[in-house]
Tab-separated table of C-alpha atoms in Angstrom:
chain	number	residue	atom	x	y	z
A	241	UNK	CA	0.000	0.000	0.000
A	242	UNK	CA	1.390	3.400	-0.908
A	243	UNK	CA	2.018	6.304	1.390
A	244	UNK	CA	2.725	9.986	0.752
A	245	UNK	CA	4.789	12.753	2.283
A	246	UNK	CA	3.705	16.333	2.892
A	247	UNK	CA	6.114	19.273	3.184
A	248	UNK	CA	6.071	23.061	3.188
A	249	UNK	CA	7.315	24.546	-0.071
A	250	UNK	CA	9.409	27.308	1.471
A	251	UNK	CA	10.286	30.180	-0.860
A	252	UNK	CA	7.527	29.558	-3.406
A	253	UNK	CA	4.481	31.787	-3.622
A	254	UNK	CA	2.677	29.657	-6.199
A	255	UNK	CA	2.745	26.385	-8.086
A	256	UNK	CA	4.113	28.345	-11.035
A	257	UNK	CA	7.092	29.447	-8.882
A	258	UNK	CA	7.775	25.802	-8.020
A	259	UNK	CA	7.574	24.756	-11.679
A	260	UNK	CA	9.987	27.542	-12.690
A	261	UNK	CA	12.431	26.554	-9.935
A	262	UNK	CA	12.323	22.890	-11.038
A	263	UNK	CA	12.944	23.848	-14.687
A	264	UNK	CA	15.857	26.100	-13.630
A	265	UNK	CA	17.485	23.365	-11.505
A	266	UNK	CA	17.077	20.719	-14.218
A	267	UNK	CA	18.626	23.087	-16.764
A	268	UNK	CA	21.548	23.767	-14.381
A	269	UNK	CA	22.170	20.026	-13.995
A	270	UNK	CA	21.957	19.527	-17.781
A	271	UNK	CA	24.529	22.295	-18.407
A	272	UNK	CA	26.842	20.891	-15.709
A	273	UNK	CA	26.725	17.423	-17.303
A	274	UNK	CA	25.109	15.943	-14.191
A	275	UNK	CA	22.245	13.436	-14.253
A	276	UNK	CA	19.073	15.347	-15.080
A	277	UNK	CA	16.829	14.467	-12.173
A	278	UNK	CA	14.888	16.504	-9.683
A	279	UNK	CA	15.384	15.915	-5.991
A	280	UNK	CA	14.696	17.541	-2.659
A	281	UNK	CA	17.197	17.182	0.187
A	282	UNK	CA	15.964	16.486	3.710
A	283	UNK	CA	17.724	15.868	6.998
A	284	UNK	CA	15.579	12.940	8.082
A	285	UNK	CA	15.387	9.680	6.136
A	286	UNK	CA	11.876	8.206	5.881
A	287	UNK	CA	11.766	4.749	7.457
A	288	UNK	CA	8.830	3.726	5.253
A	289	UNK	CA	10.661	4.234	1.947
A	290	UNK	CA	9.228	1.122	0.279
A	291	UNK	CA	5.667	2.383	0.832
A	292	UNK	CA	6.567	5.879	-0.401
A	293	UNK	CA	8.114	4.687	-3.654
A	294	UNK	CA	5.198	2.325	-4.336
A	295	UNK	CA	3.108	5.039	-6.019
A	296	UNK	CA	3.428	7.712	-3.310
A	297	UNK	CA	3.886	11.444	-3.845
A	298	UNK	CA	5.342	14.463	-2.088
A	299	UNK	CA	2.504	16.935	-1.492
A	300	UNK	CA	3.596	20.574	-1.343
A	301	UNK	CA	2.016	23.125	1.014
A	302	UNK	CA	2.210	26.571	-0.582
A	303	UNK	CA	0.854	29.629	1.220
A	304	UNK	CA	-1.008	27.540	3.811
A	305	UNK	CA	-2.672	25.128	1.373
A	306	UNK	CA	-1.685	21.825	-0.197
A	307	UNK	CA	-1.726	22.863	-3.851
A	308	UNK	CA	0.239	20.241	-5.768
A	309	UNK	CA	2.203	17.038	-5.656
A	310	UNK	CA	5.128	15.278	-7.297
A	311	UNK	CA	5.458	11.512	-7.531
A	312	UNK	CA	8.235	10.008	-5.380
A	313	UNK	CA	10.540	7.840	-7.451
A	314	UNK	CA	13.337	6.969	-5.030
A	315	UNK	CA	14.693	7.660	-1.532
A	316	UNK	CA	18.510	8.042	-1.421
A	317	UNK	CA	20.139	8.404	1.999
A	318	UNK	CA	23.655	9.901	2.000
A	319	UNK	CA	26.194	11.552	4.294
A	320	UNK	CA	27.106	15.162	3.483
A	321	UNK	CA	30.582	16.748	3.570
A	322	UNK	CA	30.239	17.503	7.299
A	323	UNK	CA	29.381	13.886	8.118
A	324	UNK	CA	25.670	14.562	8.678
A	325	UNK	CA	23.171	12.003	7.410
A	326	UNK	CA	20.747	13.394	4.851
A	327	UNK	CA	18.380	12.136	2.198
A	328	UNK	CA	17.543	12.948	-1.410
A	329	UNK	CA	13.879	12.513	-2.289
A	330	UNK	CA	14.033	11.798	-6.029
A	331	UNK	CA	10.909	13.280	-7.608
A	332	UNK	CA	9.209	13.117	-10.955
A	333	UNK	CA	9.702	16.673	-12.304
A	334	UNK	CA	6.063	16.925	-13.388
A	335	UNK	CA	3.982	18.925	-10.898
A	336	UNK	CA	0.376	17.763	-10.556
A	337	UNK	CA	-2.040	20.364	-9.200
A	338	UNK	CA	-4.439	19.175	-6.504
A	339	UNK	CA	-7.589	20.451	-4.868
A	340	UNK	CA	-6.527	22.910	-2.220
A	341	UNK	CA	-6.420	21.640	1.323
A	342	UNK	CA	-5.591	24.042	4.201
A	343	UNK	CA	-2.606	23.088	6.369
A	344	UNK	CA	-1.013	24.749	9.368
A	345	UNK	CA	2.728	25.342	9.322
A	346	UNK	CA	5.015	22.543	10.536
A	347	UNK	CA	8.701	21.701	10.326
A	348	UNK	CA	10.217	19.004	8.159
A	349	UNK	CA	8.001	16.510	6.413
A	350	UNK	CA	5.150	14.314	7.601
A	351	UNK	CA	3.648	11.090	6.348
A	352	UNK	CA	0.300	11.587	4.600
A	353	UNK	CA	-2.088	8.674	4.225
A	354	UNK	CA	-3.723	8.144	0.829
A	355	UNK	CA	-7.187	8.721	2.333
A	356	UNK	CA	-6.128	12.126	3.729
A	357	UNK	CA	-4.494	13.425	0.545
A	358	UNK	CA	-6.353	15.899	-1.676
A	359	UNK	CA	-7.461	14.638	-5.086
A	360	UNK	CA	-5.816	15.838	-8.265
A	361	UNK	CA	-7.342	19.026	-9.626
A	362	UNK	CA	-10.075	18.257	-12.098
A	363	UNK	CA	-10.896	14.912	-10.481
A	364	UNK	CA	-12.803	16.654	-7.702
A	365	UNK	CA	-14.200	20.011	-8.765
A	366	UNK	CA	-13.479	20.610	-12.458
A	367	UNK	CA	-14.387	24.309	-12.172
A	368	UNK	CA	-11.397	24.891	-9.875
A	369	UNK	CA	-9.044	23.775	-12.628
A	370	UNK	CA	-10.239	26.667	-14.799
A	371	UNK	CA	-10.008	29.280	-12.038
A	372	UNK	CA	-6.983	31.646	-12.100
A	373	UNK	CA	-4.514	30.840	-9.290
A	374	UNK	CA	-4.796	34.329	-7.758
A	375	UNK	CA	-8.581	33.985	-7.461
A	376	UNK	CA	-8.206	30.492	-5.922
A	377	UNK	CA	-5.784	31.959	-3.351
A	378	UNK	CA	-8.152	34.788	-2.444
A	379	UNK	CA	-11.077	32.385	-2.056
A	380	UNK	CA	-8.959	30.005	0.032
A	381	UNK	CA	-7.862	32.880	2.306
A	382	UNK	CA	-11.541	33.725	2.830
A	383	UNK	CA	-12.216	30.086	3.722
A	384	UNK	CA	-14.428	29.545	0.682
A	385	UNK	CA	-12.362	26.725	-0.859
């Protein structure tokens, strides 16, 4: 059975910001002759890696709402230059927008059960998919989404 992760997307104001950052980082890796893959580095290594890579995703909280996800492909623990254990979450670079789901701030990442994860945008309320992101944000801030 698959499992997901949820994490704050610090530094991004929108899904579009995240997509631009991913494209920039992939282009940097391509120019440097490094493997072209997208990853996120964390301090803690998930102990349930097999469940996460069995169809799980990393759900991103942007501006207080889960707004999108990326499929988890692999979990790669490593030790950094200072001898500290870390982990690369290897992600599919495609960002999938989801129905918005309010979330309070937290540190690090958390496991997110399949039943608690928001559905992909368009699978729930198709009208939300057509709504401009700024309008969705304003409605979410008013508690209407």
